[in-house]
Short mmCIF file of N, CA and C in Angstrom, two decimals:
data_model
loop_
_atom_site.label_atom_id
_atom_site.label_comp_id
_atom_site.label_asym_id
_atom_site.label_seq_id
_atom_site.Cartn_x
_atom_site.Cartn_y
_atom_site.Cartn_z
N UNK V 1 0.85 -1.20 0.00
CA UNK V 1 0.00 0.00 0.00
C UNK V 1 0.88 1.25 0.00
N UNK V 2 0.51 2.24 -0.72
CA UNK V 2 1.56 3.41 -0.90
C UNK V 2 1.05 4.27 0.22
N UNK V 3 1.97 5.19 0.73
CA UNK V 3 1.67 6.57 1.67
C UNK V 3 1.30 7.62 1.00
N UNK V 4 0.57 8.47 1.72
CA UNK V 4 0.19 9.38 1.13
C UNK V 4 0.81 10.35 0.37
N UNK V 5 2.05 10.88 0.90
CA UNK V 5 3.29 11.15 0.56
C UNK V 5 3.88 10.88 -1.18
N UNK V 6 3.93 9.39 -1.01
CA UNK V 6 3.92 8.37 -2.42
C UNK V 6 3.32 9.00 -3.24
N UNK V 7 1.50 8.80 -3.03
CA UNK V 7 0.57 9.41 -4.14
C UNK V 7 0.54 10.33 -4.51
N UNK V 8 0.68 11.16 -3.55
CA UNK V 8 0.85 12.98 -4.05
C UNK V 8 2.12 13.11 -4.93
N UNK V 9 3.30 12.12 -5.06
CA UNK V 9 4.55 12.31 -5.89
C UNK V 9 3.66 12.05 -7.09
N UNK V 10 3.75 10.73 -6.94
CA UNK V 10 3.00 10.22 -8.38
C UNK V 10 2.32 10.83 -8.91
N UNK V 11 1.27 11.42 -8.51
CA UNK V 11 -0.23 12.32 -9.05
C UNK V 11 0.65 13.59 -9.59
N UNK V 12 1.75 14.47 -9.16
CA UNK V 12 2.10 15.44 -9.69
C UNK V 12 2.70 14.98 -10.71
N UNK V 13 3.04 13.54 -11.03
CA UNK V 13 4.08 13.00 -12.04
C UNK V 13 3.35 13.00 -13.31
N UNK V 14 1.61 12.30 -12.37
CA UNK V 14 0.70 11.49 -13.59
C UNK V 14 0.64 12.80 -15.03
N UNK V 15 -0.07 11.89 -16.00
CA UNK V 15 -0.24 12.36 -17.17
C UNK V 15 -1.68 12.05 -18.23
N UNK V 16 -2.42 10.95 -17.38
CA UNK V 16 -3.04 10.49 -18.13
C UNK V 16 -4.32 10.75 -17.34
N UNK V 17 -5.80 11.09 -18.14
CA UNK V 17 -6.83 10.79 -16.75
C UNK V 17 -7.10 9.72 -16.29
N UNK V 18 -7.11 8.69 -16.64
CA UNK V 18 -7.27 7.24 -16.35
C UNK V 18 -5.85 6.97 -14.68
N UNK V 19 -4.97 7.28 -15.18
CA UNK V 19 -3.61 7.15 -14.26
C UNK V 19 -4.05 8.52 -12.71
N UNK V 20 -4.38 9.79 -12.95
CA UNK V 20 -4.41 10.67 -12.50
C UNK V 20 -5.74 10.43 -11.12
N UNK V 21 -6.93 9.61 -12.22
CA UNK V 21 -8.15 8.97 -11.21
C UNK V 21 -7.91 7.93 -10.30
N UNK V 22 -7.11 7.53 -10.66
CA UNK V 22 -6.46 6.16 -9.97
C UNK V 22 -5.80 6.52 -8.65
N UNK V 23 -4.94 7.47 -8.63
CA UNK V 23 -3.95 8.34 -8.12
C UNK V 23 -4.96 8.65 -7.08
N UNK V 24 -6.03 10.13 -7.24
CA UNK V 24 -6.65 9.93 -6.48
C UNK V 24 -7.61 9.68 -5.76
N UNK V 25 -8.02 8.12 -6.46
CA UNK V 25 -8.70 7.48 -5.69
C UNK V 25 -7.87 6.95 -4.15
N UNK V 26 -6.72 5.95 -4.59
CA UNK V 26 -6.24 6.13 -3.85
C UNK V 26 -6.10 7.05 -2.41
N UNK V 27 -5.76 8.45 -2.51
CA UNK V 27 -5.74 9.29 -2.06
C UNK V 27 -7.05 9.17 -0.70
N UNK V 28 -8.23 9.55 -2.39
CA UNK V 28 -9.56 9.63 -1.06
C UNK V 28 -9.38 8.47 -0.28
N UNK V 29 -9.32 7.08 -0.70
CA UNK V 29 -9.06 5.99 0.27
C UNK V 29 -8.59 6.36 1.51
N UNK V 30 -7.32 6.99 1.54
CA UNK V 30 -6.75 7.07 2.78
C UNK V 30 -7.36 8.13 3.74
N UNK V 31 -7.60 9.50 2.81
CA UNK V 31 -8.40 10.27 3.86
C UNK V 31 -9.82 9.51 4.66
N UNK V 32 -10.32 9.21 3.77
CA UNK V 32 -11.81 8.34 4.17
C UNK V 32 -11.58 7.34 5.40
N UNK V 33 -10.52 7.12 5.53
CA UNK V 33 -10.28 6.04 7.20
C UNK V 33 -9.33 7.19 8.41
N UNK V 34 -10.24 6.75 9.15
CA UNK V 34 -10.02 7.65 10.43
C UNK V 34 -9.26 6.77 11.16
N UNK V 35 -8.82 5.79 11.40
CA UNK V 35 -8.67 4.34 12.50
C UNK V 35 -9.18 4.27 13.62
N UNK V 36 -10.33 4.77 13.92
CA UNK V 36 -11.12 4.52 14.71
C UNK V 36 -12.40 4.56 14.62
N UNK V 37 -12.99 3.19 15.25
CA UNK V 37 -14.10 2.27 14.96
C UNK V 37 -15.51 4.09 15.15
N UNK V 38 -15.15 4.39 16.13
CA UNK V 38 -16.31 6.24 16.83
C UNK V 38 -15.74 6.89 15.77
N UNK V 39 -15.26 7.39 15.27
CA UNK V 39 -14.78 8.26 14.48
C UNK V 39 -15.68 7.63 13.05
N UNK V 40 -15.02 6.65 12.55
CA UNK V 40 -15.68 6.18 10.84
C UNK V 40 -17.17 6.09 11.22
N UNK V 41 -17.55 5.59 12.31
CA UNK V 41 -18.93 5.66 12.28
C UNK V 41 -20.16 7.07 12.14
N UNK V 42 -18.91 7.96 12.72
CA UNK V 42 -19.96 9.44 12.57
C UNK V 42 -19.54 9.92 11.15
N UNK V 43 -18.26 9.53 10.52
CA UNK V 43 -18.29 9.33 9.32
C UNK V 43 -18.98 8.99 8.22
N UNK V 44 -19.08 7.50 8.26
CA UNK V 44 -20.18 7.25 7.46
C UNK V 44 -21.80 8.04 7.79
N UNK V 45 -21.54 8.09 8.77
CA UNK V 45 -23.25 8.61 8.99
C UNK V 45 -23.61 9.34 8.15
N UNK V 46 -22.49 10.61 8.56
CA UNK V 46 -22.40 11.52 7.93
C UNK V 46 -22.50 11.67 6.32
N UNK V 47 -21.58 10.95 5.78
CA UNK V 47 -22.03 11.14 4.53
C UNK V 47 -23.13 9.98 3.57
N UNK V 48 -23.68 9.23 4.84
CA UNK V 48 -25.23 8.86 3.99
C UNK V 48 -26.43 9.52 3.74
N UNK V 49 -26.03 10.81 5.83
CA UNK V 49 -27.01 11.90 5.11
C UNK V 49 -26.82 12.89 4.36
N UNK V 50 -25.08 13.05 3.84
CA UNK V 50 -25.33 13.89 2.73
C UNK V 50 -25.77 13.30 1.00
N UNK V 51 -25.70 11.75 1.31
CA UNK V 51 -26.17 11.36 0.09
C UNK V 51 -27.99 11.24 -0.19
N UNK V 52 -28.31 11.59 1.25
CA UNK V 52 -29.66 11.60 1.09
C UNK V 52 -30.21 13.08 1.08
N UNK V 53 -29.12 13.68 1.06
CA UNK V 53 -29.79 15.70 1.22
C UNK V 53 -30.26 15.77 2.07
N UNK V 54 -29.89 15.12 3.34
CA UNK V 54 -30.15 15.48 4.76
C UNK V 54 -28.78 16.29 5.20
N UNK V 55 -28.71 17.47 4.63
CA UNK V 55 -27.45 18.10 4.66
C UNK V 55 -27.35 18.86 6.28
N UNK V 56 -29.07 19.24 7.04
CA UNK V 56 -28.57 18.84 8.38
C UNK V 56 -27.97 18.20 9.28
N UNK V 57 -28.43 17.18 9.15
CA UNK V 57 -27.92 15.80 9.63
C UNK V 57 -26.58 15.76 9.45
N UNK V 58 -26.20 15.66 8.17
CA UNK V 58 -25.01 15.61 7.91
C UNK V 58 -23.81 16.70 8.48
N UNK V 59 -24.25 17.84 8.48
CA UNK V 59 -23.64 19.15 9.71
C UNK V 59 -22.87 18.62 10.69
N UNK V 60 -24.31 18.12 11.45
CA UNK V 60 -24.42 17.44 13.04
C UNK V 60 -23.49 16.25 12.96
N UNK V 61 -23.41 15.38 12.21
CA UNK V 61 -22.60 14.08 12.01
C UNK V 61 -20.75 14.55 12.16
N UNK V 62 -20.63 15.35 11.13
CA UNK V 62 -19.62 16.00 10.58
C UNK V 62 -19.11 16.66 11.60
N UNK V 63 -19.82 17.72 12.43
CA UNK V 63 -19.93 18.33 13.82
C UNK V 63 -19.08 18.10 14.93
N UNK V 64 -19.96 16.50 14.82
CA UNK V 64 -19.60 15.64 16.43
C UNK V 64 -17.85 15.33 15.96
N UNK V 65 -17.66 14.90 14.70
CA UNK V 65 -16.70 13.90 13.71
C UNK V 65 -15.16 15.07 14.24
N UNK V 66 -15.48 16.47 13.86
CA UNK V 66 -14.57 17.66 14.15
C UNK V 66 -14.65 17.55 15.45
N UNK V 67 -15.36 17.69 16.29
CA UNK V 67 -15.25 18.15 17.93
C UNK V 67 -14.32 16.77 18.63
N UNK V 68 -15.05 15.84 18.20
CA UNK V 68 -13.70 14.04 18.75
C UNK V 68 -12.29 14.42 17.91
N UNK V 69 -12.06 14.79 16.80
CA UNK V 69 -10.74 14.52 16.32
C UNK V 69 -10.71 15.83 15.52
N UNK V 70 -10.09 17.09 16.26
CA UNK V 70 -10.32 18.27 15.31
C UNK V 70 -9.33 18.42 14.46
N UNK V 71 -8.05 17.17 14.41
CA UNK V 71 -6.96 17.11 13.60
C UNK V 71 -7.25 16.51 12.14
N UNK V 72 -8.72 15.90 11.79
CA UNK V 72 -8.86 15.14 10.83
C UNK V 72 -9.26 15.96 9.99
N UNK V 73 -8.53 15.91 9.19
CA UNK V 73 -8.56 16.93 7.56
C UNK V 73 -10.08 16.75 7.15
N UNK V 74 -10.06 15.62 7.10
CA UNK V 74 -11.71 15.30 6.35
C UNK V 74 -13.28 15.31 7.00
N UNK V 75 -13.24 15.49 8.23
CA UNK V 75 -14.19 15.89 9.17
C UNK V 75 -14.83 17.18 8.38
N UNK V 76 -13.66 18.57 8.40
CA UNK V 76 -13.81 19.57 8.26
C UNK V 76 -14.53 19.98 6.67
N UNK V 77 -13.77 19.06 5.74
CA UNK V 77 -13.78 18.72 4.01
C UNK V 77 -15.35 18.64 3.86
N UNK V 78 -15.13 17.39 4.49
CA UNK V 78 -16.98 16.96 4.77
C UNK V 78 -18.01 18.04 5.10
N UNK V 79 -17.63 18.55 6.12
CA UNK V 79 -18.68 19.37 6.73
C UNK V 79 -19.19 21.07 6.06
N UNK V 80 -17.64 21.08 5.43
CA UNK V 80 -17.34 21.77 3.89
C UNK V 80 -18.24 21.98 2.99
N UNK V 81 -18.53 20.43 2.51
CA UNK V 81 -19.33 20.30 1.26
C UNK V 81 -20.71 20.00 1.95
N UNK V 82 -20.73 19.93 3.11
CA UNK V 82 -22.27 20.00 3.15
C UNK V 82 -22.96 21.16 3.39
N UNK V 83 -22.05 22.37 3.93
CA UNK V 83 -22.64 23.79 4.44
C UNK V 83 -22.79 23.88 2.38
N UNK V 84 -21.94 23.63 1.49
CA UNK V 84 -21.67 24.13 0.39
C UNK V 84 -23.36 23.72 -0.61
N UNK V 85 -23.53 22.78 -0.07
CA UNK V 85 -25.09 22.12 -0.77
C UNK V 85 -26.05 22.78 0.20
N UNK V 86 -25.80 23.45 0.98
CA UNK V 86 -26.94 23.88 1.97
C UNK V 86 -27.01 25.27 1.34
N UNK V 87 -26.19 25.66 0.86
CA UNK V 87 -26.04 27.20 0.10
C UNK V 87 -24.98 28.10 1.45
N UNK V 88 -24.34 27.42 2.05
CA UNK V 88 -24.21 28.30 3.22
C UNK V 88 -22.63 28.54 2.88
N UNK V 89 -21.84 29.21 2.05
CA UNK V 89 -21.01 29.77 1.13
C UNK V 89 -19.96 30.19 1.99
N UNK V 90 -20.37 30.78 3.15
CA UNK V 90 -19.14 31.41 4.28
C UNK V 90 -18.64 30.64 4.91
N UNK V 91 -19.71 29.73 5.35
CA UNK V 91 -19.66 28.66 6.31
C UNK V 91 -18.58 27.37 5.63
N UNK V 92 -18.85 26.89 4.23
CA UNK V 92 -17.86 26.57 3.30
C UNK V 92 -16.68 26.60 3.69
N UNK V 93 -16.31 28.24 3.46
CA UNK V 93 -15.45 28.13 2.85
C UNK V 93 -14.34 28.49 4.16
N UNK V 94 -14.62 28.84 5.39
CA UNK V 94 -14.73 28.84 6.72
C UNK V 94 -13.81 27.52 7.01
N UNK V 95 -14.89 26.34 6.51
CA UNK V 95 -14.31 24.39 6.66
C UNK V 95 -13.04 24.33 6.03
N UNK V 96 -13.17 25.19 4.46
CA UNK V 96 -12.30 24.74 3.34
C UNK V 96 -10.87 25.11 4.51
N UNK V 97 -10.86 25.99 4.63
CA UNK V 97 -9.78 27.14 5.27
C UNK V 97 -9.09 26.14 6.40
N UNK V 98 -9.86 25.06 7.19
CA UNK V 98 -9.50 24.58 8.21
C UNK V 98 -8.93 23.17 7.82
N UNK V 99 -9.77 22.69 6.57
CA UNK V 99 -9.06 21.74 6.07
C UNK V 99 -7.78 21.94 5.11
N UNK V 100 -7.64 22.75 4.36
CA UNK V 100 -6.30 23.19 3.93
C UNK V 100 -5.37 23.13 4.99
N UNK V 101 -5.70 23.76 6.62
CA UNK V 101 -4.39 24.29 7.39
C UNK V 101 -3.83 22.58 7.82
N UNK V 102 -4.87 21.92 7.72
CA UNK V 102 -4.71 20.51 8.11
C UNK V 102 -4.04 19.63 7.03
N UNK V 103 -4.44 19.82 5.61
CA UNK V 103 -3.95 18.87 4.71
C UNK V 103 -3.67 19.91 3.61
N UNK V 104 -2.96 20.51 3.57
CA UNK V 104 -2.85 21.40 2.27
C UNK V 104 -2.73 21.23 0.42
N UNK V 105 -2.57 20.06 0.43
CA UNK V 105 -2.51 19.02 -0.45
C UNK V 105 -4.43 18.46 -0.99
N UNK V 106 -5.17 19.18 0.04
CA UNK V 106 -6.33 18.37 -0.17
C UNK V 106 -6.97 19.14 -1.76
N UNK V 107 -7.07 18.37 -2.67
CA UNK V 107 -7.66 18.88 -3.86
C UNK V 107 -9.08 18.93 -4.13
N UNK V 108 -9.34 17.96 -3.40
CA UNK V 108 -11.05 18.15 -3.19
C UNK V 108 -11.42 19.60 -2.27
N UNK V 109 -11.27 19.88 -1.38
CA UNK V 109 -11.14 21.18 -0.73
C UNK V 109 -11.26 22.06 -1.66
N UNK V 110 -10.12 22.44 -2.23
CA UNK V 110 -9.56 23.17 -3.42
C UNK V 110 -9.89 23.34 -4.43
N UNK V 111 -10.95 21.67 -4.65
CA UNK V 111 -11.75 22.42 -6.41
C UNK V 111 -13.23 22.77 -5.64
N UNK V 112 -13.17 22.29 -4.50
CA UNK V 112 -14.82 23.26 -3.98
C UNK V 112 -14.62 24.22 -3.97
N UNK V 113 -13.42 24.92 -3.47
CA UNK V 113 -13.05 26.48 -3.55
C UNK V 113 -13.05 26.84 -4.77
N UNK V 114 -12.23 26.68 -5.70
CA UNK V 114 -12.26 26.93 -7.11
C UNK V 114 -13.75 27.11 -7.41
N UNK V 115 -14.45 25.90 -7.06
CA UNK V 115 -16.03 26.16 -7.73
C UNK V 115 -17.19 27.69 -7.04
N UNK V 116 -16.88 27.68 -5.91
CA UNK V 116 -17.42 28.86 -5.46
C UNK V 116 -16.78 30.00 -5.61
N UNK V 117 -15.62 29.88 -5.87
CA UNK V 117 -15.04 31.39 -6.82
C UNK V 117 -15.61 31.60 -8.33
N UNK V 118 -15.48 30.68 -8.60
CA UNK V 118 -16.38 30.54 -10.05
C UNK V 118 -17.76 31.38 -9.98
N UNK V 119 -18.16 30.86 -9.09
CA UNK V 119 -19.68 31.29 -8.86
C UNK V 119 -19.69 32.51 -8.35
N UNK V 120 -18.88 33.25 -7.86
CA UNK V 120 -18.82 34.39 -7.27
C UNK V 120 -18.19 35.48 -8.19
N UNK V 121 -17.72 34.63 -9.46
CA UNK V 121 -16.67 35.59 -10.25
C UNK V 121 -15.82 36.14 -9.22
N UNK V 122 -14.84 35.60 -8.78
CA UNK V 122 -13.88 36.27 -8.26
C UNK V 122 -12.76 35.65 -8.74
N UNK V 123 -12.49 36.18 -10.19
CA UNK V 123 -11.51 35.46 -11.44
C UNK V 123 -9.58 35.76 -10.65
N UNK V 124 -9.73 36.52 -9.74
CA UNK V 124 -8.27 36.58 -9.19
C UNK V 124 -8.20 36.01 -8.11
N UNK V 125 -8.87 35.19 -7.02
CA UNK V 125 -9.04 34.48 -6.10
C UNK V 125 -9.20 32.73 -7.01
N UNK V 126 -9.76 33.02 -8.07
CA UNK V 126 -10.31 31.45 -9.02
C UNK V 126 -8.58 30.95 -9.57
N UNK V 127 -8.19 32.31 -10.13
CA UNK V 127 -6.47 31.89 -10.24
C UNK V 127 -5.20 31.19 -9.42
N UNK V 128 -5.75 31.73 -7.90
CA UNK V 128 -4.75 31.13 -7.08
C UNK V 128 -5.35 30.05 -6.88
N UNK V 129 -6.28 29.68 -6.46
CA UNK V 129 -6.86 28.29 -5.77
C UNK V 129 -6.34 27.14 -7.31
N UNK V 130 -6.40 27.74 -8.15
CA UNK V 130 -6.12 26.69 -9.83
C UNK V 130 -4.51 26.85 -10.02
N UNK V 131 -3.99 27.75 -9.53
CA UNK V 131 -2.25 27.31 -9.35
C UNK V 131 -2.20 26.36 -8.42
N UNK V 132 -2.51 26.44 -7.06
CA UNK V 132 -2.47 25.43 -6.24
C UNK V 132 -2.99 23.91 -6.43
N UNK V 133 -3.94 24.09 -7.22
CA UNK V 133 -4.38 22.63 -7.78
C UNK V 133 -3.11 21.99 -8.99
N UNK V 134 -2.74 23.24 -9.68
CA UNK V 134 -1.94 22.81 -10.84
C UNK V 134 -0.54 22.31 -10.20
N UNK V 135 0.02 22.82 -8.72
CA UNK V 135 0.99 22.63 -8.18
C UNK V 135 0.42 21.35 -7.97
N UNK V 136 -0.22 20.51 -7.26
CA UNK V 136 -0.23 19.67 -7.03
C UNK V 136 -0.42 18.42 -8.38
N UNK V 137 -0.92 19.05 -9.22
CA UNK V 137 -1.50 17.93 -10.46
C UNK V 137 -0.88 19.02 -11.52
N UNK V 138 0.01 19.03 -12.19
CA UNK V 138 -0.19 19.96 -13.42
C UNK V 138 -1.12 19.13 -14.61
N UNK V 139 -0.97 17.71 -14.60
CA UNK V 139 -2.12 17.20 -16.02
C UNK V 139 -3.16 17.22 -15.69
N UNK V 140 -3.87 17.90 -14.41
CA UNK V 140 -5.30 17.53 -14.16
C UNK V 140 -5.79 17.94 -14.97
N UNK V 141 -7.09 17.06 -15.66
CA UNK V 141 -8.25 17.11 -16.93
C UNK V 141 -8.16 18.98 -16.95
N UNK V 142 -8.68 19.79 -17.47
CA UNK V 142 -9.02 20.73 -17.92
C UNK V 142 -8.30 21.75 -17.21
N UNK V 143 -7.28 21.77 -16.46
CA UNK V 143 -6.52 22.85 -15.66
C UNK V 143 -5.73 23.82 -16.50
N UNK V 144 -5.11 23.50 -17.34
CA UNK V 144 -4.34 24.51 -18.48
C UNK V 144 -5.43 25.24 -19.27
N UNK V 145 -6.08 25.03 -19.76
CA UNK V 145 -7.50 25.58 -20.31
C UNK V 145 -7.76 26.83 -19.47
N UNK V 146 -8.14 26.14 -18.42
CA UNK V 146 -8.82 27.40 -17.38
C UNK V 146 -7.68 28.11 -16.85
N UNK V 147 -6.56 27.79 -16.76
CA UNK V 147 -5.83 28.85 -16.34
C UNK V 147 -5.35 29.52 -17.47
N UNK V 148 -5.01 29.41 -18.72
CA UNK V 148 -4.86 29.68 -19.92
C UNK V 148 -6.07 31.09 -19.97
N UNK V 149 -7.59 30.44 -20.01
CA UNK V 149 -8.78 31.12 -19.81
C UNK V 149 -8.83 32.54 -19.20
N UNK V 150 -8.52 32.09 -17.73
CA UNK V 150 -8.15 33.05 -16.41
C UNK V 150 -7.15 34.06 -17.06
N UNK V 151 -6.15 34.07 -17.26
CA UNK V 151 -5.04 34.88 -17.56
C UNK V 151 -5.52 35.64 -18.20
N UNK V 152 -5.53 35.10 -19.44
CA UNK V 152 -6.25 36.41 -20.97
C UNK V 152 -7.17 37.44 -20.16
N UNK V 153 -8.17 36.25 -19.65
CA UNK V 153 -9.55 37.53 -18.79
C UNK V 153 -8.48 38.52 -17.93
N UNK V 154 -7.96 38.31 -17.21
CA UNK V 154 -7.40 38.71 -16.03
C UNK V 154 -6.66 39.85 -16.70
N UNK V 155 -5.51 39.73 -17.98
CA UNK V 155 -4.87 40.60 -18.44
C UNK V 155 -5.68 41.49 -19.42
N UNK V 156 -6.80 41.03 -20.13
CA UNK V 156 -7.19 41.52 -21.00
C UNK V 156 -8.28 42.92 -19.43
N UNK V 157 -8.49 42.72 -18.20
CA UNK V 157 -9.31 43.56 -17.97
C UNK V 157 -8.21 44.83 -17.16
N UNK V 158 -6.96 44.19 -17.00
CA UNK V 158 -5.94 45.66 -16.98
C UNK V 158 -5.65 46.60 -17.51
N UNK V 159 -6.10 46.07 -19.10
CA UNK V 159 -5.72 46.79 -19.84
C UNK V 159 -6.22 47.91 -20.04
#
């Protein structure tokens, strides 16, 4: 089994999407285990009620998950994307902020951020969060595009 460490080499290495998904699947694998039996359980809870759009529930799950282990990157990730389906945008991005200080590497974090900059048009905040993704992955699927994209906009409105 590779370390996390490992994957994040590889994934900046990968080139292919097939190789790159693989990579991090991996990845989520490892965040997704807490090693403890109380911990995965408010885990899973958690994200059955965000698969059911019980994005309360899922809060509260996520909640308890941060308050037992406030070191776990993915507690916070989680609880992230569920303020993020609730529409609750501050609250987001609030999680994102806490899971970055924890896993800075986390790319899921990072394209939720990316996506609510998107949505906010905030095309010079959408730039850094997509360097930081590109630092970590430069072949990720569509990343040169959009930063390619970003730039022109970005330079073309200095002008």
């Amino acid at each position: 089994m590779s370390t996390l460490d490992e994957l994040f080499v590889r994934l900046r290495e990968a080139t292919t999407p097939m190789e790159i998904e693989t990579l991090q699947s991996g990845i989520w694998q490892l965040w997704l285990t807490t090693g403890e039996h109380l911990l995965d359980k408010h885990l899973e809870a958690g994200m059955r009620a965000l698969s059911a759009g019980n994005y309360t529930q899922a809060i509260t799950d996520f909640t308890t998950l941060i308050e037992l282990q406030p070191t776990y990157a993915e507690g916070w990730n989680k609880r992230a994307t569920a303020y993020y389906l609730r529409g609750e945008y501050r609250a987001s991005l609030a999680d994102i902020r806490e899971t970055l200080r924890r896993e800075p590497r986390h790319f899921g974090a990072l394209s939720g951020w990316a996506s609510m900059l998107r949505t906010l048009a905030d095309d010079r905040g959408l730039l850094r969060v997509l360097v930081r993704l590109e630092q970590l992955c430069p072949h990720w699927p569509g990343i040169q595009g959009q930063l390619h994209e970003l730039r022109n906009r970005l330079n073309e409105s200095e002008e």
